[in-house]
mmCIF file of C-alpha atoms in Angstrom:
data_model
loop_
_atom_site.group_PDB
_atom_site.id
_atom_site.type_symbol
_atom_site.label_atom_id
_atom_site.label_comp_id
_atom_site.label_asym_id
_atom_site.label_seq_id
_atom_site.Cartn_x
_atom_site.Cartn_y
_atom_site.Cartn_z
ATOM 1 C CA UNK A 173 108.023 98.833 70.969
ATOM 2 C CA UNK A 174 108.309 95.151 70.012
ATOM 3 C CA UNK A 175 109.315 95.995 66.455
ATOM 4 C CA UNK A 176 112.321 97.900 67.804
ATOM 5 C CA UNK A 177 113.658 95.305 70.231
ATOM 6 C CA UNK A 178 116.198 94.061 67.702
ATOM 7 C CA UNK A 179 117.758 97.510 67.516
ATOM 8 C CA UNK A 180 119.372 97.164 70.936
ATOM 9 C CA UNK A 181 123.143 96.953 70.745
ATOM 10 C CA UNK A 182 123.268 94.792 73.893
ATOM 11 C CA UNK A 183 121.792 91.388 72.924
ATOM 12 C CA UNK A 184 121.865 90.076 76.507
ATOM 13 C CA UNK A 185 119.543 92.752 77.886
ATOM 14 C CA UNK A 186 116.185 91.313 76.921
ATOM 15 C CA UNK A 187 116.837 87.618 77.654
ATOM 16 C CA UNK A 188 117.934 88.591 81.149
ATOM 17 C CA UNK A 189 115.139 91.053 81.831
ATOM 18 C CA UNK A 190 112.352 88.981 80.281
ATOM 19 C CA UNK A 191 113.363 85.768 82.043
ATOM 20 C CA UNK A 192 113.267 87.352 85.497
ATOM 21 C CA UNK A 193 110.310 86.427 87.690
ATOM 22 C CA UNK A 194 109.975 89.895 89.218
ATOM 23 C CA UNK A 195 111.350 93.400 89.153
ATOM 24 C CA UNK A 196 112.716 95.011 92.315
ATOM 25 C CA UNK A 197 112.080 98.768 92.222
ATOM 26 C CA UNK A 198 114.210 100.788 94.640
ATOM 27 C CA UNK A 199 112.571 104.225 94.659
ATOM 28 C CA UNK A 200 115.038 106.924 95.612
ATOM 29 C CA UNK A 201 112.367 109.116 97.209
ATOM 30 C CA UNK A 202 110.241 108.845 100.383
ATOM 31 C CA UNK A 203 106.484 108.222 100.169
ATOM 32 C CA UNK A 204 104.231 109.152 103.108
ATOM 33 C CA UNK A 205 105.271 108.687 106.712
ATOM 34 C CA UNK A 206 106.543 105.500 108.283
ATOM 35 C CA UNK A 207 103.910 103.633 110.266
ATOM 36 C CA UNK A 208 103.613 100.342 112.105
ATOM 37 C CA UNK A 209 99.812 100.414 112.109
ATOM 38 C CA UNK A 210 97.139 99.561 109.548
ATOM 39 C CA UNK A 211 95.366 102.755 110.652
ATOM 40 C CA UNK A 212 97.310 104.962 108.238
ATOM 41 C CA UNK A 213 96.524 108.675 108.101
ATOM 42 C CA UNK A 214 94.231 109.681 105.234
ATOM 43 C CA UNK A 215 96.708 112.253 103.928
ATOM 44 C CA UNK A 216 99.333 109.522 103.543
ATOM 45 C CA UNK A 217 97.053 106.994 101.850
ATOM 46 C CA UNK A 218 96.735 108.741 98.475
ATOM 47 C CA UNK A 219 100.473 109.129 97.713
ATOM 48 C CA UNK A 220 101.068 105.551 98.854
ATOM 49 C CA UNK A 221 98.350 104.153 96.588
ATOM 50 C CA UNK A 222 99.390 106.237 93.591
ATOM 51 C CA UNK A 223 103.037 105.251 93.965
ATOM 52 C CA UNK A 224 102.046 101.607 94.139
ATOM 53 C CA UNK A 225 99.600 101.813 91.231
ATOM 54 C CA UNK A 226 101.775 103.660 88.745
ATOM 55 C CA UNK A 227 104.746 105.449 90.350
ATOM 56 C CA UNK A 228 107.254 106.866 87.884
ATOM 57 C CA UNK A 229 107.334 105.248 84.458
ATOM 58 C CA UNK A 230 111.108 104.957 84.395
ATOM 59 C CA UNK A 231 111.234 102.678 87.450
ATOM 60 C CA UNK A 232 108.504 100.131 86.711
ATOM 61 C CA UNK A 233 108.113 97.181 84.340
ATOM 62 C CA UNK A 234 104.338 97.048 84.179
ATOM 63 C CA UNK A 235 103.879 93.807 82.237
ATOM 64 C CA UNK A 236 105.983 91.794 84.675
ATOM 65 C CA UNK A 237 104.203 89.305 86.931
ATOM 66 C CA UNK A 238 104.841 91.802 89.685
ATOM 67 C CA UNK A 239 107.035 94.693 90.752
ATOM 68 C CA UNK A 240 108.311 94.629 94.326
ATOM 69 C CA UNK A 241 108.621 98.299 95.281
ATOM 70 C CA UNK A 242 110.630 99.674 98.195
ATOM 71 C CA UNK A 243 110.770 103.420 98.845
ATOM 72 C CA UNK A 244 113.558 105.432 100.387
ATOM 73 C CA UNK A 245 111.795 105.517 103.759
ATOM 74 C CA UNK A 246 111.133 101.773 103.815
ATOM 75 C CA UNK A 247 107.580 101.549 102.475
ATOM 76 C CA UNK A 248 107.068 98.320 100.531
ATOM 77 C CA UNK A 249 104.433 97.601 97.892
ATOM 78 C CA UNK A 250 103.595 95.047 95.234
ATOM 79 C CA UNK A 251 102.310 96.153 91.847
ATOM 80 C CA UNK A 252 101.068 93.131 89.927
ATOM 81 C CA UNK A 253 99.778 92.411 86.466
ATOM 82 C CA UNK A 254 96.353 90.836 86.928
ATOM 83 C CA UNK A 255 96.060 88.237 84.147
ATOM 84 C CA UNK A 256 98.234 85.600 85.835
ATOM 85 C CA UNK A 257 96.854 85.789 89.382
ATOM 86 C CA UNK A 258 94.615 87.426 91.941
ATOM 87 C CA UNK A 259 94.869 89.474 95.089
ATOM 88 C CA UNK A 260 94.587 86.463 97.394
ATOM 89 C CA UNK A 261 97.743 84.908 95.933
ATOM 90 C CA UNK A 262 99.696 88.144 96.023
ATOM 91 C CA UNK A 263 98.547 88.885 99.574
ATOM 92 C CA UNK A 264 99.873 85.482 100.701
ATOM 93 C CA UNK A 265 103.285 86.404 99.274
ATOM 94 C CA UNK A 266 103.078 89.860 100.858
ATOM 95 C CA UNK A 267 102.219 88.367 104.248
ATOM 96 C CA UNK A 268 105.183 85.999 104.063
ATOM 97 C CA UNK A 269 107.550 88.868 103.258
ATOM 98 C CA UNK A 270 106.157 90.900 106.153
ATOM 99 C CA UNK A 271 106.422 87.987 108.560
ATOM 100 C CA UNK A 272 109.993 87.145 107.598
ATOM 101 C CA UNK A 273 111.264 90.726 107.502
ATOM 102 C CA UNK A 274 109.822 91.563 110.911
ATOM 103 C CA UNK A 275 110.906 88.308 112.559
ATOM 104 C CA UNK A 276 114.371 88.380 110.975
ATOM 105 C CA UNK A 277 115.244 91.963 110.024
ATOM 106 C CA UNK A 278 118.134 92.340 107.630
ATOM 107 C CA UNK A 279 121.530 92.967 109.178
ATOM 108 C CA UNK A 280 124.126 94.146 106.635
ATOM 109 C CA UNK A 281 127.447 92.384 106.979
ATOM 110 C CA UNK A 282 130.793 94.068 106.662
ATOM 111 C CA UNK A 283 131.620 91.810 103.729
ATOM 112 C CA UNK A 284 128.678 92.914 101.553
ATOM 113 C CA UNK A 285 130.104 94.300 98.330
ATOM 114 C CA UNK A 286 127.391 93.975 95.706
ATOM 115 C CA UNK A 287 129.812 92.002 93.531
ATOM 116 C CA UNK A 288 126.959 89.723 92.408
ATOM 117 C CA UNK A 289 125.113 92.642 90.809
ATOM 118 C CA UNK A 290 125.389 93.282 87.100
ATOM 119 C CA UNK A 291 124.491 96.576 85.485
ATOM 120 C CA UNK A 292 122.748 96.384 82.121
ATOM 121 C CA UNK A 293 123.395 99.326 79.826
ATOM 122 C CA UNK A 294 121.392 99.048 76.617
ATOM 123 C CA UNK A 295 122.319 101.500 73.896
ATOM 124 C CA UNK A 296 119.205 102.780 72.126
ATOM 125 C CA UNK A 297 118.829 103.821 68.537
ATOM 126 C CA UNK A 298 117.305 107.204 67.716
ATOM 127 C CA UNK A 299 114.146 105.458 66.524
ATOM 128 C CA UNK A 300 113.707 103.660 69.838
ATOM 129 C CA UNK A 301 114.463 106.814 71.813
ATOM 130 C CA UNK A 302 111.600 108.532 69.987
ATOM 131 C CA UNK A 303 109.292 105.621 70.825
ATOM 132 C CA UNK A 304 110.268 105.897 74.496
ATOM 133 C CA UNK A 305 109.457 109.627 74.480
ATOM 134 C CA UNK A 306 106.012 108.901 72.985
ATOM 135 C CA UNK A 307 105.373 106.182 75.548
ATOM 136 C CA UNK A 308 106.323 108.536 78.381
ATOM 137 C CA UNK A 309 103.978 111.219 77.049
ATOM 138 C CA UNK A 310 101.118 108.712 76.907
ATOM 139 C CA UNK A 311 101.949 107.583 80.441
ATOM 140 C CA UNK A 312 101.887 111.159 81.736
ATOM 141 C CA UNK A 313 98.558 111.874 80.038
ATOM 142 C CA UNK A 314 97.007 108.745 81.541
ATOM 143 C CA UNK A 315 98.335 109.360 85.042
ATOM 144 C CA UNK A 316 97.415 113.048 85.009
ATOM 145 C CA UNK A 317 93.856 112.098 84.027
ATOM 146 C CA UNK A 318 93.543 109.676 86.920
ATOM 147 C CA UNK A 319 92.885 110.519 90.551
ATOM 148 C CA UNK A 320 91.505 109.048 93.741
ATOM 149 C CA UNK A 321 89.980 109.970 97.066
ATOM 150 C CA UNK A 322 89.898 108.055 100.324
ATOM 151 C CA UNK A 323 87.606 107.678 103.304
ATOM 152 C CA UNK A 324 88.175 106.469 106.836
ATOM 153 C CA UNK A 325 84.966 106.135 108.831
ATOM 154 C CA UNK A 326 85.618 105.393 112.495
ATOM 155 C CA UNK A 327 83.278 103.800 115.021
ATOM 156 C CA UNK A 328 81.733 101.558 112.371
ATOM 157 C CA UNK A 329 83.392 98.166 112.020
ATOM 158 C CA UNK A 330 83.213 94.382 112.002
ATOM 159 C CA UNK A 331 83.002 93.979 115.751
ATOM 160 C CA UNK A 332 79.713 95.852 116.151
ATOM 161 C CA UNK A 333 78.187 94.536 112.934
ATOM 162 C CA UNK A 334 78.755 90.914 113.905
ATOM 163 C CA UNK A 335 77.125 91.553 117.259
ATOM 164 C CA UNK A 336 74.164 92.954 115.344
ATOM 165 C CA UNK A 337 74.124 89.751 113.245
ATOM 166 C CA UNK A 338 74.704 91.375 109.872
ATOM 167 C CA UNK A 339 77.494 90.588 107.443
ATOM 168 C CA UNK A 340 80.220 93.272 107.436
ATOM 169 C CA UNK A 341 80.853 92.804 103.716
ATOM 170 C CA UNK A 342 77.161 93.087 102.923
ATOM 171 C CA UNK A 343 77.060 96.422 104.761
ATOM 172 C CA UNK A 344 80.070 97.685 102.778
ATOM 173 C CA UNK A 345 78.409 96.745 99.510
ATOM 174 C CA UNK A 346 75.050 98.166 100.597
ATOM 175 C CA UNK A 347 76.795 101.419 101.512
ATOM 176 C CA UNK A 348 78.294 101.621 98.012
ATOM 177 C CA UNK A 349 74.883 101.133 96.406
ATOM 178 C CA UNK A 350 73.255 103.732 98.631
ATOM 179 C CA UNK A 351 76.064 106.252 98.112
ATOM 180 C CA UNK A 352 75.960 105.879 94.341
ATOM 181 C CA UNK A 353 72.168 106.253 94.363
ATOM 182 C CA UNK A 354 72.384 109.420 96.439
ATOM 183 C CA UNK A 355 75.106 110.731 94.130
ATOM 184 C CA UNK A 356 73.669 109.800 90.714
ATOM 185 C CA UNK A 357 70.078 108.653 91.326
ATOM 186 C CA UNK A 358 70.921 105.382 89.539
ATOM 187 C CA UNK A 359 71.569 101.705 90.201
ATOM 188 C CA UNK A 360 74.415 100.471 88.024
ATOM 189 C CA UNK A 361 76.461 97.439 87.049
ATOM 190 C CA UNK A 362 78.546 96.398 90.053
ATOM 191 C CA UNK A 363 81.312 93.837 90.424
ATOM 192 C CA UNK A 364 82.730 92.250 93.549
ATOM 193 C CA UNK A 365 85.419 89.602 93.242
ATOM 194 C CA UNK A 366 85.050 86.314 95.088
ATOM 195 C CA UNK A 367 87.882 83.806 95.354
ATOM 196 C CA UNK A 368 87.269 80.283 94.080
ATOM 197 C CA UNK A 369 90.624 79.055 95.393
ATOM 198 C CA UNK A 370 88.845 76.095 97.014
ATOM 199 C CA UNK A 371 88.848 74.560 93.516
ATOM 200 C CA UNK A 372 91.963 73.382 91.733
ATOM 201 C CA UNK A 373 93.082 76.168 89.396
ATOM 202 C CA UNK A 374 90.258 78.281 90.811
ATOM 203 C CA UNK A 375 90.563 82.029 90.268
ATOM 204 C CA UNK A 376 87.488 84.159 90.917
ATOM 205 C CA UNK A 377 83.752 84.368 90.410
ATOM 206 C CA UNK A 378 81.675 87.527 90.343
ATOM 207 C CA UNK A 379 79.342 88.603 93.110
ATOM 208 C CA UNK A 380 76.640 90.983 91.871
ATOM 209 C CA UNK A 381 75.960 93.278 94.861
ATOM 210 C CA UNK A 382 73.346 95.438 93.122
ATOM 211 C CA UNK A 383 70.116 93.587 93.938
ATOM 212 C CA UNK A 384 66.412 94.232 94.388
ATOM 213 C CA UNK A 385 67.110 94.214 98.121
ATOM 214 C CA UNK A 386 69.798 96.926 97.968
ATOM 215 C CA UNK A 387 67.564 99.007 95.708
ATOM 216 C CA UNK A 388 64.651 98.806 98.141
ATOM 217 C CA UNK A 389 66.917 99.697 101.042
ATOM 218 C CA UNK A 390 68.487 102.635 99.195
ATOM 219 C CA UNK A 391 65.063 104.070 98.427
ATOM 220 C CA UNK A 392 63.835 103.566 102.000
ATOM 221 C CA UNK A 393 66.837 105.416 103.445
ATOM 222 C CA UNK A 394 65.948 108.535 101.486
ATOM 223 C CA UNK A 395 64.898 111.179 104.013
ATOM 224 C CA UNK A 396 61.676 111.814 102.110
ATOM 225 C CA UNK A 397 60.666 108.136 102.212
ATOM 226 C CA UNK A 398 58.015 107.053 104.717
ATOM 227 C CA UNK A 399 59.944 104.002 105.971
ATOM 228 C CA UNK A 400 60.405 104.029 109.731
ATOM 229 C CA UNK A 401 63.172 102.638 111.904
ATOM 230 C CA UNK A 402 61.942 99.029 112.099
ATOM 231 C CA UNK A 403 61.268 98.821 108.368
ATOM 232 C CA UNK A 404 64.744 100.147 107.543
ATOM 233 C CA UNK A 405 66.341 97.627 109.935
ATOM 234 C CA UNK A 406 64.457 94.763 108.255
ATOM 235 C CA UNK A 407 65.564 95.957 104.830
ATOM 236 C CA UNK A 408 69.214 96.060 105.944
ATOM 237 C CA UNK A 409 68.878 92.519 107.291
ATOM 238 C CA UNK A 410 67.343 91.383 103.992
ATOM 239 C CA UNK A 411 70.330 92.867 102.140
ATOM 240 C CA UNK A 412 72.708 90.989 104.426
ATOM 241 C CA UNK A 413 70.917 87.685 103.883
ATOM 242 C CA UNK A 414 70.840 88.142 100.106
ATOM 243 C CA UNK A 415 74.506 89.096 99.948
ATOM 244 C CA UNK A 416 75.534 86.114 102.073
ATOM 245 C CA UNK A 417 73.681 83.788 99.699
ATOM 246 C CA UNK A 418 75.288 85.363 96.623
ATOM 247 C CA UNK A 419 78.730 85.063 98.215
ATOM 248 C CA UNK A 420 78.221 81.376 99.056
ATOM 249 C CA UNK A 421 77.007 80.655 95.533
ATOM 250 C CA UNK A 422 80.010 82.402 93.975
ATOM 251 C CA UNK A 423 82.552 80.709 96.252
ATOM 252 C CA UNK A 424 81.111 77.248 95.562
ATOM 253 C CA UNK A 425 81.022 77.555 91.776
ATOM 254 C CA UNK A 426 77.326 78.407 91.536
ATOM 255 C CA UNK A 427 77.746 81.883 90.068
ATOM 256 C CA UNK A 428 76.729 82.674 86.488
ATOM 257 C CA UNK A 429 79.357 85.118 85.172
ATOM 258 C CA UNK A 430 82.209 82.663 84.581
ATOM 259 C CA UNK A 431 79.769 80.092 83.213
ATOM 260 C CA UNK A 432 78.475 82.534 80.613
ATOM 261 C CA UNK A 433 82.008 83.652 79.807
ATOM 262 C CA UNK A 434 83.023 80.046 79.134
ATOM 263 C CA UNK A 435 79.986 79.432 76.915
ATOM 264 C CA UNK A 436 80.700 82.570 74.905
ATOM 265 C CA UNK A 437 84.387 81.707 74.578
ATOM 266 C CA UNK A 438 83.714 78.134 73.432
ATOM 267 C CA UNK A 439 81.120 79.316 70.916
ATOM 268 C CA UNK A 440 83.535 81.891 69.479
ATOM 269 C CA UNK A 441 86.377 79.355 69.210
ATOM 270 C CA UNK A 442 84.110 76.920 67.380
ATOM 271 C CA UNK A 443 83.068 79.616 64.924
ATOM 272 C CA UNK A 444 79.447 79.608 65.977
ATOM 273 C CA UNK A 445 77.032 82.434 65.231
ATOM 274 C CA UNK A 446 76.719 85.003 68.030
ATOM 275 C CA UNK A 447 74.226 83.772 70.621
ATOM 276 C CA UNK A 448 71.231 86.010 71.279
ATOM 277 C CA UNK A 449 71.984 86.418 74.974
ATOM 278 C CA UNK A 450 75.400 87.937 74.263
ATOM 279 C CA UNK A 451 74.039 90.496 71.804
ATOM 280 C CA UNK A 452 71.169 91.529 74.064
ATOM 281 C CA UNK A 453 71.471 95.130 75.342
ATOM 282 C CA UNK A 454 70.758 93.973 78.894
ATOM 283 C CA UNK A 455 73.818 91.703 78.814
ATOM 284 C CA UNK A 456 75.991 94.589 77.643
ATOM 285 C CA UNK A 457 74.594 96.812 80.406
ATOM 286 C CA UNK A 458 75.160 94.107 83.011
ATOM 287 C CA UNK A 459 78.810 93.879 82.027
ATOM 288 C CA UNK A 460 79.497 97.596 81.848
ATOM 289 C CA UNK A 461 80.910 97.807 85.347
ATOM 290 C CA UNK A 462 80.483 101.274 86.854
ATOM 291 C CA UNK A 463 81.307 100.161 90.407
ATOM 292 C CA UNK A 464 84.250 97.747 90.465
ATOM 293 C CA UNK A 465 84.912 96.641 94.035
ATOM 294 C CA UNK A 466 87.404 94.410 95.818
ATOM 295 C CA UNK A 467 88.659 93.923 99.360
ATOM 296 C CA UNK A 468 91.787 92.527 101.002
ATOM 297 C CA UNK A 469 92.523 92.723 104.712
ATOM 298 C CA UNK A 470 95.770 91.877 106.478
ATOM 299 C CA UNK A 471 97.816 93.265 109.386
ATOM 300 C CA UNK A 472 100.657 93.580 106.876
ATOM 301 C CA UNK A 473 98.618 95.795 104.574
ATOM 302 C CA UNK A 474 98.295 99.555 105.019
ATOM 303 C CA UNK A 475 96.520 100.453 101.789
ATOM 304 C CA UNK A 476 95.733 99.009 98.387
ATOM 305 C CA UNK A 477 93.897 99.976 95.275
ATOM 306 C CA UNK A 478 93.200 99.685 91.576
ATOM 307 C CA UNK A 479 91.849 101.843 88.784
ATOM 308 C CA UNK A 480 88.262 102.123 87.593
ATOM 309 C CA UNK A 481 87.648 99.648 84.761
ATOM 310 C CA UNK A 482 85.633 102.078 82.587
ATOM 311 C CA UNK A 483 86.118 105.792 82.013
ATOM 312 C CA UNK A 484 82.934 106.803 83.850
ATOM 313 C CA UNK A 485 83.321 104.235 86.615
ATOM 314 C CA UNK A 486 84.784 103.995 90.103
ATOM 315 C CA UNK A 487 87.416 101.593 91.386
ATOM 316 C CA UNK A 488 86.494 100.898 95.010
ATOM 317 C CA UNK A 489 89.138 99.161 97.098
ATOM 318 C CA UNK A 490 87.912 98.731 100.659
ATOM 319 C CA UNK A 491 88.606 97.093 103.999
ATOM 320 C CA UNK A 492 86.605 96.860 107.191
ATOM 321 C CA UNK A 493 88.410 96.461 110.500
ATOM 322 C CA UNK A 494 87.034 95.946 114.012
ATOM 323 C CA UNK A 495 86.190 99.603 114.575
ATOM 324 C CA UNK A 496 86.592 101.435 111.256
ATOM 325 C CA UNK A 497 85.824 101.217 107.558
ATOM 326 C CA UNK A 498 88.203 102.427 104.850
ATOM 327 C CA UNK A 499 87.631 102.956 101.123
ATOM 328 C CA UNK A 500 89.599 104.334 98.199
ATOM 329 C CA UNK A 501 87.717 105.547 95.137
ATOM 330 C CA UNK A 502 89.679 105.871 91.893
ATOM 331 C CA UNK A 503 88.225 107.635 88.872
ATOM 332 C CA UNK A 504 88.869 109.627 85.693
ATOM 333 C CA UNK A 505 87.510 113.170 85.963
ATOM 334 C CA UNK A 506 85.372 114.687 84.550
ATOM 335 C CA UNK A 507 83.698 111.363 83.710
ATOM 336 C CA UNK A 508 83.068 110.637 87.384
ATOM 337 C CA UNK A 509 83.632 112.317 90.742
ATOM 338 C CA UNK A 510 85.056 110.135 93.482
ATOM 339 C CA UNK A 511 85.230 113.030 95.928
ATOM 340 C CA UNK A 512 81.463 113.504 95.785
ATOM 341 C CA UNK A 513 80.927 109.758 96.024
ATOM 342 C CA UNK A 514 83.065 109.670 99.185
ATOM 343 C CA UNK A 515 81.030 112.508 100.714
ATOM 344 C CA UNK A 516 77.834 110.561 100.090
ATOM 345 C CA UNK A 517 79.447 107.379 101.414
ATOM 346 C CA UNK A 518 80.285 109.078 104.707
ATOM 347 C CA UNK A 519 76.675 110.237 105.003
ATOM 348 C CA UNK A 520 75.407 106.729 104.252
ATOM 349 C CA UNK A 521 77.712 105.164 106.849
ATOM 350 C CA UNK A 522 76.431 107.598 109.476
ATOM 351 C CA UNK A 523 72.817 106.741 108.600
ATOM 352 C CA UNK A 524 73.432 102.988 108.607
ATOM 353 C CA UNK A 525 75.261 103.235 111.923
ATOM 354 C CA UNK A 526 72.325 105.139 113.415
ATOM 355 C CA UNK A 527 69.661 102.709 112.209
ATOM 356 C CA UNK A 528 71.600 99.615 113.294
ATOM 357 C CA UNK A 529 71.894 101.186 116.742
ATOM 358 C CA UNK A 530 68.140 101.849 116.954
ATOM 359 C CA UNK A 531 68.302 105.540 116.076
ATOM 360 C CA UNK A 532 66.199 107.025 113.321
ATOM 361 C CA UNK A 533 68.343 109.588 111.469
ATOM 362 C CA UNK A 534 65.152 110.897 109.806
ATOM 363 C CA UNK A 535 64.015 112.333 113.133
ATOM 364 C CA UNK A 536 66.627 115.075 112.782
ATOM 365 C CA UNK A 537 65.116 118.249 111.445
ATOM 366 C CA UNK A 538 66.924 121.282 110.132
ATOM 367 C CA UNK A 539 65.467 124.450 111.681
#
């Protein structure tokens, strides 16, 4: 639409709208039920996530730094454009809003008149109206081709896992690998974000959760595999140790993804010939991310999510609390099936819970 901006008959519209730091979206419809607990009902999670991710096209400005969304029944969300910042930064802002609004709830005064508000009424040309119609059609097609499923697995959380001396995040990532293997029979490119905020101007580094250790564990947990209880427990522990090391390396600037990205970027800017490593099929496969994963946890946060980054991938937003584990899986059917992945994930969580509590799930026999 940039070529049509000059066709507005109200010259002040774009300077005002483009110079704003955020967009406040007041949705005139309720979304899910009101709740004061992070343990939101599964049936409410999907409409909340979808409204936060895309909502209605007419009430969002998607390329803004962020949209602050408030629904008719008081649900608040932040939709943010990812190039300028990361979830950790946005969560800090979200936490501050939650803290202030709960400690000092708004009390409307009798003198409030809204006199400081200014309504902007751009008059569109026929050409721009047609472009808006096309954009809305594309939006509808994209949204209608996108869906998600959620899981809440209770009785399996950080409290017990820490007592068992395994990393909660490593168990989440292991569960994703095992579920995808049971679903597809494959081990695929996987991304987990890791904050590098300890460094000045630090953003993120990539953790690569798909490892030789998670592969061995996934195979051993197959019901036809000969691995017994003690062997499976050792394999889970090995996965935890490996994941902890990868996380420490990423957080301290010892990862490889950003390093390779910088080398490739510098080479391209200097006009160098393509380096062999970046044209190797294995590098392309490594960076085709089927499982894109990220986690944020806060008492102020009910749900969160993002879309899969490739058509046949899954976007896995997750959080583990003291006594339950929650995941949302976004996907584009028929290229992938998040519902089936969630079914396998529930089965995996049950098996992991059994093994970590000294119970061999393979002893169960169907008669």
